[in-house]
């Protein structure tokens, strides 16, 4: 029997994916009845639905302005003839999560994917901003395969301290290093604490959140020119309204995230990452997003692209500016135009245009060359990130060369090993620690398989006695990550990690390590026989895994950094099914 009261539009909006009571008509009747309890008129319930994955949280300062953005998205959706309905997913506020937000990125991606699948909607707006939220939502949306568009929350504005601009969080680290070195006192550090993060929005520099926003635009998943708009700017609200409108246009189209994210668009995103001098975390996240579409990101390919992509964007931590400057300088449009001949221009974006069509339209725009360099005068001739390989990192490690001291690029030094984060905390400031500036600090057991789940601990503090003597940088090697806002000659993501039996775990204090950025190598200068003897004397035993809950799922399933730290069962494209 056909329900004569079924929506005029057929299988759209609330008629999607009915709850199964064994009687389809009853299910639809019941759903509409309950929806009417929320005050919707019958006419509204006939409309197609744009779901809005909505992620404000009292534990996420970066999303503080999301209620206002939501109103603007809804305005755009309603004015285009669809019904906007927001739904919550978990939200990840970077500094409020323990042991680290990365542990929960995959959980948020699963929440996003399953709520898109399970609830009745025809298209989705993903509202994200803080570090892990953008990759989590993109991963979930690629896996769900429904037409989707992302709205970025936007970066914070800078604060001021004694006439100097401050932005989270490169300046947080700079002041903290001065405090540790005794150059800033207790009173001043506490004043600075109140001036680092002064508006809604994400960290103000080219950290992980800003990098991921720019990569979302390079992939084609957000509206052109919207990655860098400050969170509190009226343009951000206009972008939100336009995003709602664009979501309605996507309804019924084949422009889905799993089609937008493909080999070519991922390569474009890698180019942009390198030209930005962007966050090392982004390589993990992009690998995870691409992996959901069945696209593999290879680190040797990253090196090829890095050798032919200049750094063009002068923002902290690599340069001097802040995200508000990047937006005012011309933003992503200007950068993409500079990179045009290096990009695949035939890739589809969420507006239905190809990247090439987008870039045809805005050729004459003014660009501030103090922030976005021309190709002829780059900040650095080669890309910001480089992958190193060798017997210490058989599956690769990452160095952000644009944020490192080039005097340390060809270096051999004595390893000073910390076996865990606890060991590091206990000994790094010990005046008796045997360490000199040319030594190489090594941190073990801080990778994805460690109990701390790969925290941003790779920016090992310079031992206090060396910091007080004026040492500002040393080579530091670990299987951990580093905040996108940090700087220094820091080798990260050593894979396989020590906690899964990788060779990093065999390093002992006094060993020699050689790093060559020119040759893209990192080697432990200890002969094979000695390494085998060490392994035999102390056979690797994995730490006891959690026995229940999400912690168990994470420990059982997490992959290495070279596979984006995704879960094994979430990677790969699924054959597309028509929606019920
Ligand atoms: Fe949210 Fe930095 S804390 S982006």
CSV table of N, CA and C in Angstrom, one decimal, residues 228-351:
chain,number,residue,atom,x,y,z
A,228,UNK,N,40.8,30.9,5.1
A,228,UNK,CA,41.6,31.7,6.0
A,228,UNK,C,40.8,32.8,6.6
A,229,UNK,N,39.5,32.9,6.3
A,229,UNK,CA,38.7,34.1,6.8
A,229,UNK,C,38.7,34.0,8.3
A,230,UNK,N,39.1,35.0,9.0
A,230,UNK,CA,39.1,35.0,10.5
A,230,UNK,C,37.7,34.6,11.0
A,231,UNK,N,37.7,33.9,12.2
A,231,UNK,CA,36.5,33.4,12.8
A,231,UNK,C,35.5,34.6,13.1
A,232,UNK,N,36.0,35.7,13.5
A,232,UNK,CA,35.1,36.8,13.9
A,232,UNK,C,34.8,37.8,12.8
A,233,UNK,N,35.2,37.6,11.6
A,233,UNK,CA,35.0,38.5,10.5
A,233,UNK,C,33.6,38.3,9.9
A,234,UNK,N,33.0,39.3,9.5
A,234,UNK,CA,31.7,39.2,8.8
A,234,UNK,C,31.7,38.3,7.6
A,235,UNK,N,32.8,38.3,6.9
A,235,UNK,CA,33.0,37.4,5.7
A,235,UNK,C,32.8,36.0,6.1
A,236,UNK,N,33.2,35.6,7.3
A,236,UNK,CA,33.0,34.2,7.8
A,236,UNK,C,31.5,33.9,7.9
A,237,UNK,N,30.7,34.8,8.3
A,237,UNK,CA,29.2,34.6,8.4
A,237,UNK,C,28.7,34.5,7.0
A,238,UNK,N,29.2,35.4,6.1
A,238,UNK,CA,28.7,35.3,4.7
A,238,UNK,C,29.1,33.9,4.0
A,239,UNK,N,30.3,33.5,4.4
A,239,UNK,CA,30.8,32.2,3.9
A,239,UNK,C,29.9,31.1,4.4
A,240,UNK,N,29.4,31.2,5.7
A,240,UNK,CA,28.5,30.2,6.3
A,240,UNK,C,27.2,30.2,5.5
A,241,UNK,N,26.7,31.4,5.2
A,241,UNK,CA,25.4,31.4,4.5
A,241,UNK,C,25.6,30.8,3.1
A,242,UNK,N,26.7,31.1,2.4
A,242,UNK,CA,26.9,30.6,1.1
A,242,UNK,C,27.1,29.1,1.1
A,243,UNK,N,27.7,28.6,2.2
A,243,UNK,CA,27.9,27.2,2.3
A,243,UNK,C,26.6,26.4,2.4
A,244,UNK,N,25.6,27.0,3.2
A,244,UNK,CA,24.3,26.4,3.3
A,244,UNK,C,23.6,26.4,1.9
A,245,UNK,N,23.8,27.4,1.2
A,245,UNK,CA,23.2,27.5,-0.2
A,245,UNK,C,23.9,26.4,-1.1
A,246,UNK,N,25.2,26.3,-1.0
A,246,UNK,CA,25.9,25.4,-1.8
A,246,UNK,C,25.5,23.9,-1.5
A,247,UNK,N,25.2,23.7,-0.2
A,247,UNK,CA,24.8,22.4,0.2
A,247,UNK,C,23.5,22.0,-0.5
A,248,UNK,N,22.6,22.9,-0.6
A,248,UNK,CA,21.3,22.6,-1.2
A,248,UNK,C,21.6,22.2,-2.7
A,249,UNK,N,22.5,22.9,-3.3
A,249,UNK,CA,22.8,22.6,-4.7
A,249,UNK,C,23.4,21.2,-4.9
A,250,UNK,N,24.0,20.7,-3.9
A,250,UNK,CA,24.6,19.4,-4.0
A,250,UNK,C,23.6,18.3,-3.9
A,251,UNK,N,22.4,18.6,-3.4
A,251,UNK,CA,21.4,17.5,-3.2
A,251,UNK,C,21.1,16.8,-4.6
A,252,UNK,N,21.2,15.5,-4.5
A,252,UNK,CA,20.9,14.7,-5.7
A,252,UNK,C,22.1,14.6,-6.7
A,253,UNK,N,23.2,15.3,-6.4
A,253,UNK,CA,24.3,15.3,-7.3
A,253,UNK,C,25.2,14.1,-7.1
A,254,UNK,N,26.1,13.9,-8.0
A,254,UNK,CA,27.1,12.9,-7.8
A,254,UNK,C,28.4,13.4,-7.2
A,255,UNK,N,28.4,14.7,-6.8
A,255,UNK,CA,29.6,15.3,-6.3
A,255,UNK,C,29.7,15.0,-4.8
A,256,UNK,N,30.3,13.8,-4.6
A,256,UNK,CA,30.4,13.3,-3.2
A,256,UNK,C,31.9,13.4,-2.8
A,257,UNK,N,32.1,13.4,-1.4
A,257,UNK,CA,33.5,13.6,-1.0
A,257,UNK,C,34.4,12.4,-1.4
A,258,UNK,N,33.9,11.2,-1.6
A,258,UNK,CA,34.7,10.1,-2.0
A,258,UNK,C,35.1,10.3,-3.5
A,259,UNK,N,34.4,11.1,-4.2
A,259,UNK,CA,34.8,11.4,-5.6
A,259,UNK,C,35.7,12.7,-5.7
A,260,UNK,N,35.5,13.6,-4.8
A,260,UNK,CA,36.3,14.8,-4.8
A,260,UNK,C,37.7,14.5,-4.3
A,261,UNK,N,37.8,13.6,-3.3
A,261,UNK,CA,39.1,13.2,-2.8
A,261,UNK,C,39.6,12.0,-3.6
A,262,UNK,N,40.6,12.3,-4.5
A,262,UNK,CA,41.1,11.3,-5.3
A,262,UNK,C,42.6,11.6,-5.5
A,263,UNK,N,43.3,10.7,-6.3
A,263,UNK,CA,44.7,10.8,-6.4
A,263,UNK,C,45.2,12.2,-6.7
A,264,UNK,N,44.5,12.8,-7.7
A,264,UNK,CA,45.0,14.2,-8.1
A,264,UNK,C,44.7,15.3,-7.1
A,265,UNK,N,43.5,15.2,-6.5
A,265,UNK,CA,43.2,16.3,-5.5
A,265,UNK,C,44.1,16.1,-4.3
A,266,UNK,N,44.5,14.9,-3.9
A,266,UNK,CA,45.4,14.7,-2.8
A,266,UNK,C,46.8,15.2,-3.1
A,267,UNK,N,47.2,15.0,-4.4
A,267,UNK,CA,48.5,15.5,-4.7
A,267,UNK,C,48.5,17.0,-4.7
A,268,UNK,N,47.4,17.6,-5.2
A,268,UNK,CA,47.3,19.1,-5.0
A,268,UNK,C,47.4,19.5,-3.6
A,269,UNK,N,46.7,18.8,-2.7
A,269,UNK,CA,46.8,19.2,-1.3
A,269,UNK,C,48.2,19.0,-0.7
A,270,UNK,N,48.9,18.0,-1.2
A,270,UNK,CA,50.3,17.9,-0.8
A,270,UNK,C,51.2,19.0,-1.2
A,271,UNK,N,50.9,19.5,-2.5
A,271,UNK,CA,51.7,20.7,-3.0
A,271,UNK,C,51.4,21.9,-2.1
A,272,UNK,N,50.1,22.1,-1.8
A,272,UNK,CA,49.7,23.2,-0.9
A,272,UNK,C,50.4,23.1,0.5
A,273,UNK,N,50.3,21.9,1.0
A,273,UNK,CA,51.0,21.7,2.3
A,273,UNK,C,52.4,22.1,2.3
A,274,UNK,N,53.1,21.7,1.2
A,274,UNK,CA,54.6,22.0,1.1
A,274,UNK,C,54.8,23.5,0.9
A,275,UNK,N,53.9,24.1,0.1
A,275,UNK,CA,54.1,25.6,-0.2
A,275,UNK,C,53.8,26.4,1.0
A,276,UNK,N,52.9,25.9,1.9
A,276,UNK,CA,52.5,26.6,3.1
A,276,UNK,C,53.6,26.6,4.2
A,277,UNK,N,54.5,25.5,4.0
A,277,UNK,CA,55.4,25.2,5.2
A,277,UNK,C,54.5,24.8,6.3
A,278,UNK,N,53.5,24.0,6.0
A,278,UNK,CA,52.4,23.6,6.9
A,278,UNK,C,52.8,22.6,7.9
A,279,UNK,N,51.8,22.3,8.8
A,279,UNK,CA,52.0,21.4,9.9
A,279,UNK,C,52.4,20.0,9.5
A,280,UNK,N,53.3,19.4,10.3
A,280,UNK,CA,53.7,18.0,10.1
A,280,UNK,C,52.5,17.1,10.4
A,281,UNK,N,51.6,17.5,11.3
A,281,UNK,CA,50.4,16.7,11.6
A,281,UNK,C,49.6,16.5,10.3
A,282,UNK,N,49.6,17.5,9.4
A,282,UNK,CA,48.7,17.4,8.2
A,282,UNK,C,49.1,16.2,7.3
A,283,UNK,N,50.3,15.8,7.4
A,283,UNK,CA,50.7,14.7,6.5
A,283,UNK,C,50.0,13.4,7.0
A,284,UNK,N,49.9,13.3,8.4
A,284,UNK,CA,49.1,12.1,9.0
A,284,UNK,C,47.7,12.2,8.6
A,285,UNK,N,47.1,13.4,8.8
A,285,UNK,CA,45.7,13.6,8.5
A,285,UNK,C,45.3,13.4,7.0
A,286,UNK,N,46.1,14.0,6.2
A,286,UNK,CA,45.8,13.9,4.7
A,286,UNK,C,45.9,12.4,4.3
A,287,UNK,N,46.9,11.7,4.9
A,287,UNK,CA,47.1,10.2,4.6
A,287,UNK,C,45.8,9.5,5.0
A,288,UNK,N,45.3,9.9,6.2
A,288,UNK,CA,44.1,9.2,6.7
A,288,UNK,C,42.8,9.5,5.8
A,289,UNK,N,42.7,10.8,5.4
A,289,UNK,CA,41.5,11.2,4.6
A,289,UNK,C,41.6,10.5,3.3
A,290,UNK,N,42.8,10.5,2.6
A,290,UNK,CA,43.0,9.9,1.3
A,290,UNK,C,42.8,8.4,1.4
A,291,UNK,N,43.2,7.8,2.5
A,291,UNK,CA,43.1,6.4,2.7
A,291,UNK,C,41.6,5.9,2.7
A,292,UNK,N,40.7,6.8,3.2
A,292,UNK,CA,39.3,6.5,3.2
A,292,UNK,C,38.8,6.4,1.8
A,293,UNK,N,39.4,7.1,0.8
A,293,UNK,CA,39.0,7.0,-0.6
A,293,UNK,C,39.8,6.0,-1.4
A,294,UNK,N,40.6,5.2,-0.6
A,294,UNK,CA,41.4,4.2,-1.3
A,294,UNK,C,42.7,4.8,-2.0
A,295,UNK,N,43.1,6.0,-1.6
A,295,UNK,CA,44.2,6.6,-2.2
A,295,UNK,C,45.4,6.5,-1.2
A,296,UNK,N,46.5,6.1,-1.7
A,296,UNK,CA,47.7,5.9,-0.9
A,296,UNK,C,48.6,7.2,-1.0
A,297,UNK,N,49.0,7.7,0.2
A,297,UNK,CA,50.0,8.8,0.1
A,297,UNK,C,51.4,8.2,0.4
A,298,UNK,N,52.3,8.3,-0.6
A,298,UNK,CA,53.6,7.7,-0.4
A,298,UNK,C,54.6,8.8,0.0
A,299,UNK,N,55.4,8.4,1.0
A,299,UNK,CA,56.4,9.4,1.5
A,299,UNK,C,57.5,9.6,0.4
A,300,UNK,N,58.0,8.6,-0.3
A,300,UNK,CA,58.9,9.0,-1.4
A,300,UNK,C,58.3,9.9,-2.4
A,301,UNK,N,57.0,9.8,-2.7
A,301,UNK,CA,56.3,10.8,-3.6
A,301,UNK,C,56.3,12.2,-2.9
A,302,UNK,N,56.1,12.2,-1.6
A,302,UNK,CA,56.1,13.5,-0.9
A,302,UNK,C,57.4,14.2,-1.1
A,303,UNK,N,58.5,13.4,-1.1
A,303,UNK,CA,59.9,14.0,-1.3
A,303,UNK,C,60.0,14.5,-2.7
A,304,UNK,N,59.5,13.8,-3.7
A,304,UNK,CA,59.6,14.3,-5.1
A,304,UNK,C,58.8,15.6,-5.2
A,305,UNK,N,57.7,15.7,-4.6
A,305,UNK,CA,56.9,16.9,-4.7
A,305,UNK,C,57.6,18.0,-3.9
A,306,UNK,N,58.2,17.6,-2.8
A,306,UNK,CA,58.9,18.6,-1.9
A,306,UNK,C,60.0,19.3,-2.7
A,307,UNK,N,60.7,18.5,-3.5
A,307,UNK,CA,61.9,19.0,-4.2
A,307,UNK,C,61.5,20.0,-5.3
A,308,UNK,N,60.2,20.0,-5.7
A,308,UNK,CA,59.8,20.9,-6.8
A,308,UNK,C,58.7,21.8,-6.3
A,309,UNK,N,58.5,22.0,-5.0
A,309,UNK,CA,57.5,22.9,-4.6
A,309,UNK,C,58.1,23.9,-3.6
A,310,UNK,N,58.1,25.2,-3.9
A,310,UNK,CA,58.8,26.2,-3.0
A,310,UNK,C,57.8,26.5,-1.9
A,311,UNK,N,58.4,27.0,-0.8
A,311,UNK,CA,57.6,27.6,0.3
A,311,UNK,C,57.3,29.0,-0.1
A,312,UNK,N,56.0,29.4,-0.1
A,312,UNK,CA,55.6,30.7,-0.5
A,312,UNK,C,54.9,31.5,0.6
A,313,UNK,N,54.5,30.9,1.7
A,313,UNK,CA,53.7,31.6,2.6
A,313,UNK,C,54.5,32.0,3.9
A,314,UNK,N,54.5,33.2,4.2
A,314,UNK,CA,55.4,33.8,5.3
A,314,UNK,C,54.5,33.9,6.6
A,315,UNK,N,54.2,32.8,7.1
A,315,UNK,CA,53.4,32.8,8.4
A,315,UNK,C,54.2,32.1,9.5
A,316,UNK,N,53.9,32.4,10.7
A,316,UNK,CA,54.5,31.7,11.8
A,316,UNK,C,54.0,30.3,11.8
A,317,UNK,N,54.7,29.2,12.1
A,317,UNK,CA,56.0,29.3,12.8
A,317,UNK,C,57.2,29.3,11.8
A,318,UNK,N,56.9,29.2,10.5
A,318,UNK,CA,58.0,29.3,9.5
A,318,UNK,C,58.5,30.7,9.3
A,319,UNK,N,57.5,31.6,9.2
A,319,UNK,CA,57.9,33.0,8.9
A,319,UNK,C,57.4,34.0,10.0
A,320,UNK,N,56.7,35.1,9.5
A,320,UNK,CA,56.4,36.2,10.5
A,320,UNK,C,54.9,36.4,10.7
A,321,UNK,N,54.1,36.2,9.7
A,321,UNK,CA,52.7,36.6,9.7
A,321,UNK,C,51.8,35.7,10.5
A,322,UNK,N,50.5,36.1,10.5
A,322,UNK,CA,49.5,35.4,11.1
A,322,UNK,C,48.4,35.1,10.1
A,323,UNK,N,47.4,34.3,10.4
A,323,UNK,CA,46.4,33.9,9.5
A,323,UNK,C,45.6,35.1,9.0
A,324,UNK,N,45.3,36.1,9.9
A,324,UNK,CA,44.6,37.2,9.5
A,324,UNK,C,45.3,38.0,8.3
A,325,UNK,N,46.7,37.9,8.4
A,325,UNK,CA,47.5,38.5,7.3
A,325,UNK,C,47.3,37.7,6.0
A,326,UNK,N,47.3,36.4,6.2
A,326,UNK,CA,47.2,35.6,5.0
A,326,UNK,C,45.9,35.9,4.3
A,327,UNK,N,44.8,36.0,5.0
A,327,UNK,CA,43.5,36.3,4.4
A,327,UNK,C,43.6,37.7,3.7
A,328,UNK,N,44.1,38.7,4.4
A,328,UNK,CA,44.2,40.0,3.8
A,328,UNK,C,45.1,40.1,2.6
A,329,UNK,N,46.1,39.1,2.6
A,329,UNK,CA,47.1,39.1,1.5
A,329,UNK,C,46.6,38.5,0.2
A,330,UNK,N,45.4,37.9,0.3
A,330,UNK,CA,44.9,37.2,-0.9
A,330,UNK,C,44.5,35.8,-0.7
A,331,UNK,N,45.0,35.2,0.5
A,331,UNK,CA,44.5,33.9,0.9
A,331,UNK,C,44.8,32.8,0.0
A,332,UNK,N,44.0,31.8,0.0
A,332,UNK,CA,44.3,30.5,-0.7
A,332,UNK,C,44.2,30.8,-2.2
A,333,UNK,N,43.3,31.7,-2.7
A,333,UNK,CA,43.2,32.0,-4.1
A,333,UNK,C,44.6,32.4,-4.7
A,334,UNK,N,45.2,33.3,-3.9
A,334,UNK,CA,46.5,33.8,-4.4
A,334,UNK,C,47.6,32.7,-4.4
A,335,UNK,N,47.5,31.9,-3.4
A,335,UNK,CA,48.5,30.8,-3.3
A,335,UNK,C,48.3,29.8,-4.4
A,336,UNK,N,47.0,29.4,-4.7
A,336,UNK,CA,46.7,28.4,-5.7
A,336,UNK,C,47.1,29.0,-7.1
A,337,UNK,N,46.9,30.3,-7.3
A,337,UNK,CA,47.3,30.9,-8.6
A,337,UNK,C,48.8,30.8,-8.8
A,338,UNK,N,49.6,31.0,-7.7
A,338,UNK,CA,51.1,30.9,-7.8
A,338,UNK,C,51.5,29.5,-8.1
A,339,UNK,N,50.7,28.6,-7.7
A,339,UNK,CA,51.1,27.1,-7.8
A,339,UNK,C,50.5,26.5,-9.1
A,340,UNK,N,49.8,27.3,-9.8
A,340,UNK,CA,48.8,26.8,-10.9
A,340,UNK,C,49.5,25.7,-11.8
A,341,UNK,N,50.7,26.0,-12.2
A,341,UNK,CA,51.3,25.1,-13.2
A,341,UNK,C,51.8,23.8,-12.5
A,342,UNK,N,51.7,23.7,-11.2
A,342,UNK,CA,52.1,22.5,-10.5
A,342,UNK,C,50.9,21.7,-10.1
A,343,UNK,N,49.7,22.2,-10.3
A,343,UNK,CA,48.5,21.6,-9.8
A,343,UNK,C,47.8,20.8,-10.9
A,344,UNK,N,47.0,19.8,-10.5
A,344,UNK,CA,46.0,19.2,-11.4
A,344,UNK,C,44.8,20.1,-11.5
A,345,UNK,N,44.6,20.7,-12.6
A,345,UNK,CA,43.5,21.7,-12.7
A,345,UNK,C,42.1,21.0,-13.1
A,346,UNK,N,42.1,19.8,-13.5
A,346,UNK,CA,40.9,19.1,-13.9
A,346,UNK,C,40.1,18.5,-12.8
A,347,UNK,N,40.6,18.7,-11.5
A,347,UNK,CA,39.8,18.1,-10.4
A,347,UNK,C,38.6,18.8,-10.1
A,348,UNK,N,37.5,18.1,-9.7
A,348,UNK,CA,36.2,18.6,-9.4
A,348,UNK,C,36.2,19.2,-8.0
A,349,UNK,N,35.6,20.3,-7.8
A,349,UNK,CA,35.4,20.8,-6.4
A,349,UNK,C,33.9,20.8,-6.0
A,350,UNK,N,33.7,21.1,-4.8
A,350,UNK,CA,32.4,21.0,-4.2
A,350,UNK,C,31.3,21.9,-4.9
A,351,UNK,N,31.8,22.9,-5.6
A,351,UNK,CA,30.9,23.8,-6.3
A,351,UNK,C,30.4,23.3,-7.6
